[in-house]
Coordinates of C-alpha atoms in Angstrom, one line a residue:
X1 CA 304.9 40.2 70.4
X2 CA 303.8 41.5 73.8
X3 CA 306.7 41.3 76.3
X4 CA 305.8 38.6 78.8
X5 CA 308.2 37.0 81.3
X6 CA 307.2 33.7 82.7
X7 CA 308.4 32.7 86.1
X8 CA 308.4 28.9 86.3
X9 CA 309.4 26.1 88.7
X10 CA 310.4 22.5 88.0
X11 CA 308.4 19.5 86.7
X12 CA 306.1 17.8 89.2
X13 CA 306.1 21.0 91.2
X14 CA 306.2 21.0 95.0
X15 CA 305.0 23.9 97.2
X16 CA 308.4 25.6 97.2
X17 CA 308.4 25.6 93.4
X18 CA 304.9 27.0 92.9
X19 CA 305.2 29.6 95.8
X20 CA 308.6 30.7 94.5
X21 CA 307.2 31.4 91.1
X22 CA 304.3 33.4 92.4
X23 CA 306.3 35.4 94.9
X24 CA 309.1 36.2 92.5
X25 CA 306.7 37.2 89.8
X26 CA 305.1 39.5 92.3
X27 CA 308.4 41.0 93.3
X28 CA 309.4 41.7 89.6
X29 CA 306.0 43.4 89.1
X30 CA 306.5 45.7 92.1
X31 CA 310.0 46.6 91.0
X32 CA 308.5 47.8 87.8
X33 CA 310.0 47.7 84.3
X34 CA 306.9 47.8 82.1
X35 CA 307.0 44.2 81.4
X36 CA 304.1 41.7 82.2
X37 CA 305.5 39.0 84.6
X38 CA 303.4 35.8 84.9
X39 CA 303.9 33.0 87.3
X40 CA 303.6 29.5 85.6
X41 CA 303.9 25.8 86.4
X42 CA 304.9 22.6 84.7
X43 CA 302.4 20.0 85.9
X44 CA 299.6 19.7 88.4
X45 CA 299.9 21.0 92.0
X46 CA 299.8 18.6 94.9
X47 CA 297.3 18.8 97.8
X48 CA 299.6 20.6 100.1
X49 CA 300.2 23.3 97.6
X50 CA 296.5 23.5 96.8
X51 CA 295.8 24.1 100.6
X52 CA 298.4 26.8 100.9
X53 CA 297.1 28.7 97.9
X54 CA 293.4 28.4 99.0
X55 CA 294.3 29.6 102.5
X56 CA 295.9 32.7 101.2
X57 CA 293.4 33.2 98.4
X58 CA 295.9 33.2 95.6
X59 CA 295.1 31.6 92.1
X60 CA 296.9 28.5 90.8
X61 CA 299.6 29.6 88.3
X62 CA 298.9 28.9 84.6
X63 CA 300.1 25.7 83.0
X64 CA 303.1 26.4 80.7
X65 CA 302.8 23.6 78.0
X66 CA 305.5 24.8 75.7
X67 CA 308.0 27.6 75.2
X68 CA 307.8 27.3 71.3
X69 CA 306.5 30.4 69.8
X70 CA 302.8 30.2 68.9
X71 CA 300.6 32.6 66.8
X72 CA 299.0 33.9 70.0
X73 CA 302.4 35.1 71.2
X74 CA 302.8 37.6 68.3
X75 CA 301.6 41.1 68.3
X76 CA 299.0 40.5 65.6
X77 CA 297.7 43.2 63.3
X78 CA 294.2 44.2 64.0
X79 CA 291.7 42.4 61.6
X80 CA 289.5 44.7 59.5
X81 CA 286.6 42.4 59.1
X82 CA 283.8 43.0 56.7
X83 CA 280.3 41.7 56.0
X84 CA 279.8 39.7 52.7
X85 CA 277.2 42.3 51.6
X86 CA 279.4 45.4 51.6
X87 CA 280.4 46.8 48.2
X88 CA 283.7 46.4 46.6
X89 CA 284.1 50.1 46.8
X90 CA 283.7 50.1 50.6
X91 CA 286.2 47.2 50.8
X92 CA 288.7 49.0 48.6
X93 CA 288.3 52.2 50.8
X94 CA 288.9 50.3 54.0
X95 CA 292.0 48.7 52.5
X96 CA 293.4 52.1 51.5
X97 CA 292.5 53.6 55.0
X98 CA 294.1 50.9 57.1
X99 CA 296.8 49.9 54.6
X100 CA 295.5 46.4 54.6
X101 CA 295.9 43.9 51.8
X102 CA 293.5 41.3 53.1
X103 CA 290.0 41.6 54.7
X104 CA 288.5 38.6 56.5
X105 CA 284.8 38.3 55.6
X106 CA 282.6 37.2 58.6
X107 CA 279.0 36.3 59.1
X108 CA 276.7 37.8 61.7
X109 CA 278.2 35.7 64.4
X110 CA 281.7 36.8 63.8
X111 CA 282.7 33.4 62.1
X112 CA 285.2 33.5 59.2
X113 CA 283.4 32.6 55.9
X114 CA 285.8 34.1 53.3
X115 CA 288.7 36.3 52.5
X116 CA 288.9 39.2 50.0
X117 CA 292.2 40.5 48.9
X118 CA 293.5 43.6 47.0
X119 CA 294.5 41.4 44.1
X120 CA 291.0 39.7 44.1
X121 CA 289.4 43.2 43.7
X122 CA 291.8 44.6 41.1
X123 CA 291.8 41.4 39.0
X124 CA 288.1 41.2 39.1
X125 CA 287.6 44.8 38.3
X126 CA 289.8 44.6 35.3
X127 CA 287.9 41.6 34.0
X128 CA 284.3 43.1 34.5
X129 CA 282.8 42.9 31.1
X130 CA 279.6 41.2 32.2
X131 CA 276.8 43.7 31.7
X132 CA 274.5 41.6 33.9
X133 CA 277.0 42.0 36.7
X134 CA 274.5 43.4 39.3
X135 CA 272.1 40.6 38.8
X136 CA 274.7 37.9 38.9
X137 CA 276.1 39.2 42.0
X138 CA 272.8 39.8 43.7
X139 CA 273.7 43.4 44.4
X140 CA 271.5 45.2 46.9
X141 CA 270.2 48.6 46.1
X142 CA 271.9 50.2 49.2
X143 CA 275.3 49.3 47.7
X144 CA 274.4 51.1 44.5
X145 CA 273.1 54.3 46.3
X146 CA 276.3 54.4 48.4
X147 CA 278.7 53.8 45.5
X148 CA 277.4 56.4 43.3
X149 CA 276.2 58.7 46.1
X150 CA 272.7 58.5 44.7
X151 CA 269.3 59.3 46.1
X152 CA 266.1 57.5 45.3
X153 CA 263.8 59.9 43.4
X154 CA 260.9 57.7 42.4
X155 CA 259.9 54.1 43.4
X156 CA 260.4 51.7 46.2
X157 CA 263.6 50.1 47.3
X158 CA 261.8 46.7 47.4
X159 CA 261.1 46.9 43.6
X160 CA 264.8 46.9 42.9
X161 CA 265.6 43.8 40.7
X162 CA 268.7 44.2 38.7
X163 CA 268.2 41.1 36.5
X164 CA 269.0 42.9 33.3
X165 CA 272.1 44.5 31.9
X166 CA 273.8 47.8 32.7
X167 CA 274.0 50.2 29.8
X168 CA 274.4 54.0 29.0
X169 CA 271.5 55.4 26.9
X170 CA 273.7 57.5 24.7
X171 CA 271.6 57.0 21.6
X172 CA 268.5 58.8 20.4
X173 CA 265.1 57.6 21.8
X174 CA 264.2 55.9 18.5
X175 CA 267.3 53.8 18.7
X176 CA 266.9 52.7 22.3
X177 CA 264.5 49.8 21.5
X178 CA 267.5 48.0 19.9
X179 CA 269.5 48.3 23.2
X180 CA 267.2 48.5 26.2
X181 CA 265.4 45.3 27.4
X182 CA 263.0 44.7 30.3
X183 CA 264.7 44.9 33.8
X184 CA 267.7 46.7 32.5
X185 CA 269.7 49.3 34.5
X186 CA 269.8 52.4 32.2
X187 CA 272.2 55.3 32.8
X188 CA 271.3 58.6 31.2
X189 CA 271.9 62.3 31.5
X190 CA 269.2 64.9 32.1
X191 CA 267.4 64.1 28.8
X192 CA 263.7 63.6 29.5
X193 CA 262.9 61.8 26.3
X194 CA 265.5 59.2 26.9
X195 CA 264.4 58.8 30.4
X196 CA 260.7 58.3 29.4
X197 CA 261.7 55.9 26.6
X198 CA 263.8 53.8 29.0
X199 CA 260.9 53.3 31.3
X200 CA 258.5 52.5 28.5
X201 CA 260.9 49.7 27.4
X202 CA 260.7 48.2 30.9
X203 CA 263.9 49.3 32.5
X204 CA 263.9 48.3 36.2
X205 CA 266.2 51.2 37.3
X206 CA 266.8 54.5 35.7
X207 CA 269.9 56.4 36.9
X208 CA 270.0 60.1 35.9
X209 CA 273.4 61.6 36.1
X210 CA 274.5 65.1 36.7
X211 CA 272.3 65.6 39.7
X212 CA 269.7 67.8 37.9
X213 CA 266.5 65.8 37.9
X214 CA 262.9 66.6 38.9
X215 CA 260.0 64.4 39.6
X216 CA 258.3 64.9 36.2
X217 CA 254.5 63.6 36.3
X218 CA 255.0 61.5 33.1
X219 CA 258.3 60.0 34.6
X220 CA 256.6 59.3 37.9
X221 CA 253.5 57.7 36.2
X222 CA 255.6 55.3 34.0
X223 CA 257.9 54.4 37.0
X224 CA 254.9 53.5 39.2
X225 CA 253.2 51.6 36.5
X226 CA 256.2 49.5 35.7
X227 CA 257.4 49.3 39.4
X228 CA 260.6 50.8 38.3
X229 CA 263.0 53.0 40.3
X230 CA 264.5 56.4 39.4
X231 CA 267.9 57.3 41.0
X232 CA 269.7 60.6 40.8
X233 CA 273.5 60.9 41.2
X234 CA 275.7 64.0 41.2
X235 CA 278.3 62.1 39.1
X236 CA 278.6 62.6 35.5
X237 CA 277.7 59.7 33.1
X238 CA 281.2 58.3 32.6
X239 CA 282.0 58.3 36.3
X240 CA 278.7 56.7 37.2
X241 CA 279.2 53.9 34.6
X242 CA 282.7 53.4 36.0
X243 CA 281.6 53.3 39.6
X244 CA 278.5 51.0 39.2
X245 CA 280.6 47.8 38.9
X246 CA 282.1 48.7 42.3
X247 CA 278.7 48.3 44.0
X248 CA 278.8 44.5 43.8
X249 CA 279.0 42.7 47.1
X250 CA 282.4 41.3 48.3
X251 CA 280.8 37.9 48.6
X252 CA 280.9 37.7 44.7
X253 CA 284.6 37.7 44.5
X254 CA 285.8 36.6 48.0
X255 CA 287.7 33.4 48.4
X256 CA 285.7 30.7 50.2
X257 CA 287.4 27.5 49.2
X258 CA 290.6 26.2 50.7
X259 CA 290.9 29.2 53.0
X260 CA 294.2 29.6 54.6
X261 CA 293.7 30.7 58.3
X262 CA 295.6 29.9 61.4
X263 CA 294.6 29.0 64.8
X264 CA 295.9 31.0 67.7
X265 CA 297.5 27.9 69.1
X266 CA 299.4 27.1 66.0
X267 CA 303.2 27.0 66.2
X268 CA 305.2 29.5 64.1
X269 CA 307.3 26.7 62.7
X270 CA 304.1 25.0 61.3
X271 CA 302.7 28.1 59.7
X272 CA 305.9 28.9 57.8
X273 CA 305.3 26.2 55.3
X274 CA 301.7 27.3 54.7
X275 CA 302.9 30.8 54.1
X276 CA 305.6 29.7 51.6
X277 CA 303.1 27.7 49.6
X278 CA 300.5 30.5 49.2
X279 CA 300.4 33.9 47.7
X280 CA 298.8 35.9 50.4
X281 CA 300.6 38.7 52.3
X282 CA 298.6 38.3 55.5
X283 CA 296.3 35.6 57.0
X284 CA 293.4 35.6 59.5
X285 CA 293.9 34.2 62.9
X286 CA 290.9 32.4 64.5
X287 CA 290.1 30.7 67.7
X288 CA 288.5 27.2 68.0
X289 CA 285.2 28.6 67.2
X290 CA 286.4 30.1 64.0
X291 CA 286.1 33.7 65.2
X292 CA 288.7 36.1 63.8
X293 CA 291.1 37.5 66.4
X294 CA 293.6 39.3 64.2
X295 CA 295.9 39.0 61.1
X296 CA 299.4 37.5 60.9
X297 CA 301.6 38.6 58.1
X298 CA 304.9 37.4 56.7
X299 CA 306.9 40.1 58.5
X300 CA 305.8 38.7 61.8
X301 CA 308.0 35.6 61.2
X302 CA 311.0 37.8 60.5
X303 CA 310.6 39.9 63.6
X304 CA 309.8 37.1 66.0
X305 CA 311.6 36.9 69.4
X306 CA 311.9 34.1 71.9
X307 CA 309.7 33.6 74.9
X308 CA 311.4 34.9 78.1
X309 CA 311.5 32.8 81.2
X310 CA 312.9 32.9 84.8
X311 CA 313.7 29.7 86.3
X312 CA 313.1 29.1 90.0
X313 CA 313.9 26.2 92.3
X314 CA 315.7 24.3 89.6
X315 CA 318.6 24.7 87.1
X316 CA 318.9 21.3 85.4
X317 CA 317.6 20.4 81.9
X318 CA 315.9 17.2 83.2
X319 CA 313.7 19.3 85.5
X320 CA 312.9 22.0 82.8
X321 CA 310.0 22.1 80.3
X322 CA 311.1 20.1 77.3
X323 CA 311.2 23.1 75.0
X324 CA 313.4 25.1 77.2
X325 CA 315.9 25.6 74.2
X326 CA 313.2 27.6 72.4
X327 CA 313.2 30.2 75.0
X328 CA 315.5 32.9 76.4
X329 CA 316.4 32.4 80.0
X330 CA 316.7 35.7 81.9
X331 CA 317.3 34.6 85.4
X332 CA 317.8 31.6 87.7
X333 CA 316.9 31.6 91.4
X334 CA 317.6 28.2 93.1
X335 CA 319.0 26.5 96.2
X336 CA 320.1 23.2 94.6
X337 CA 323.3 22.1 93.0
X338 CA 324.4 23.8 89.8
X339 CA 323.1 21.8 86.9
X340 CA 323.6 21.7 83.2
X341 CA 321.6 24.6 81.9
X342 CA 323.3 26.7 79.3
X343 CA 322.4 30.3 78.2
X344 CA 323.3 32.3 75.2
X345 CA 324.5 35.3 77.2
X346 CA 325.2 36.2 80.8
X347 CA 322.3 36.1 83.2
X348 CA 321.4 36.9 86.8
X349 CA 322.1 33.6 88.6
X350 CA 321.3 33.5 92.4
X351 CA 322.1 30.2 94.0
X352 CA 322.5 29.8 97.8
X353 CA 322.7 26.8 100.0
X354 CA 319.6 27.5 101.9
X355 CA 316.6 25.3 102.8
X356 CA 314.3 26.6 100.1
X357 CA 314.1 28.9 97.1
X358 CA 311.4 30.8 99.0
X359 CA 314.0 31.8 101.6
X360 CA 316.1 33.4 98.8
X361 CA 313.1 35.1 97.4
X362 CA 312.0 36.4 100.8
X363 CA 315.5 37.9 101.2
X364 CA 315.2 39.6 97.8
X365 CA 312.1 41.4 99.0
X366 CA 314.0 42.8 102.0
X367 CA 317.2 43.5 100.0
X368 CA 315.0 45.7 97.6
X369 CA 313.2 47.4 100.5
X370 CA 309.8 45.9 99.5
X371 CA 307.4 44.6 102.2
X372 CA 305.6 41.5 100.8
X373 CA 301.8 41.5 101.1
X374 CA 300.1 39.3 103.6
X375 CA 299.3 36.6 101.1
X376 CA 302.8 36.5 99.5
X377 CA 304.4 36.5 103.0
X378 CA 302.1 33.6 103.9
X379 CA 302.9 31.4 100.9
X380 CA 306.6 32.1 101.3
X381 CA 306.5 31.0 105.0
X382 CA 304.4 27.9 104.0
X383 CA 307.0 27.0 101.3
X384 CA 309.9 27.4 103.7
X385 CA 308.2 25.2 106.3
X386 CA 307.5 22.6 103.6
X387 CA 310.9 22.5 101.9
X388 CA 312.8 22.6 105.1
X389 CA 310.8 19.9 106.7
X390 CA 309.8 22.4 109.4
X391 CA 313.3 23.7 109.8
X392 CA 314.9 20.2 110.1
X393 CA 316.6 20.2 106.7
X394 CA 320.5 20.2 106.9
X395 CA 320.6 23.3 104.5
X396 CA 318.2 25.3 106.7

């Protein structure tokens, strides 16, 4: 997960609480450390605080609703998304290249419509005995061309209609009538008599293997009469027959029912049970519009770390966010009495009997030799005036 430190004040925040969080976050960033420091708040700001921030042109800190870990807090794996039309071979290649076991399938608008996994591909490929596979799966010609590295020698792509079966014409021409039917996809070597016979029998697509093929007049005439296609591939007949099933689109084998995907706002505690009850190694992470933002895997749950917080202007549990026990407290800066906060290890705890926490933070700027910007100095002064009742507080 990305290292983020939240600087947060107490519930029902006053001006000192909000301005302390903003100013201390600014100081931590200027001191460096390579960690993102974010000011936050618990609850709505009051009108006085709104006026101060508006005057010094500073944004209102984000609302911190919970310190429980959410999916969006993890360093998610990049999602390798695919179109439902790409071939199984392309999907397999992407999995090998990116060491991915799951590919989210998205539509043209980026919405999740399915998932294809390594096991989906391997199990389906091992069970591919349907010779009408290309027709059943509505495989586009482009997939076939890419899968077997073929070129279109004769015919028009729009005439491709793989409604028949796939077969290798290894028999003599006089025996082909027992095997070849109309609209079949026929694979054959550089044997002109077999090629001509296949087209005479109504093959929709003739695939010539070995790469050695010329546009013979008789072959061209028959193909044009039957509106058939002739493809040429450099692969041998065995390799071509083995690769052809890999041209089917992933939409034919992807999982579309009972999809297991997680929202970015889901808590990690909630997704554990879903992971335990399913077989997948990784899961898509989507937003409220079902757009994929990444992939979460089981190892993310093992390597999870707590959110990190710095408390300002309070150190009592009753004033903290309710899920404070889920977080790691790094520091406390306060001017109130010492409360009942407990930490798992020693922390930096600065507590002084001054009129405001902003006074302490202002001193920290000077102690570190850092000059606050005009806007930060402005909100610190405003918070001091507010919390000390215009310097009339007994702790001022």
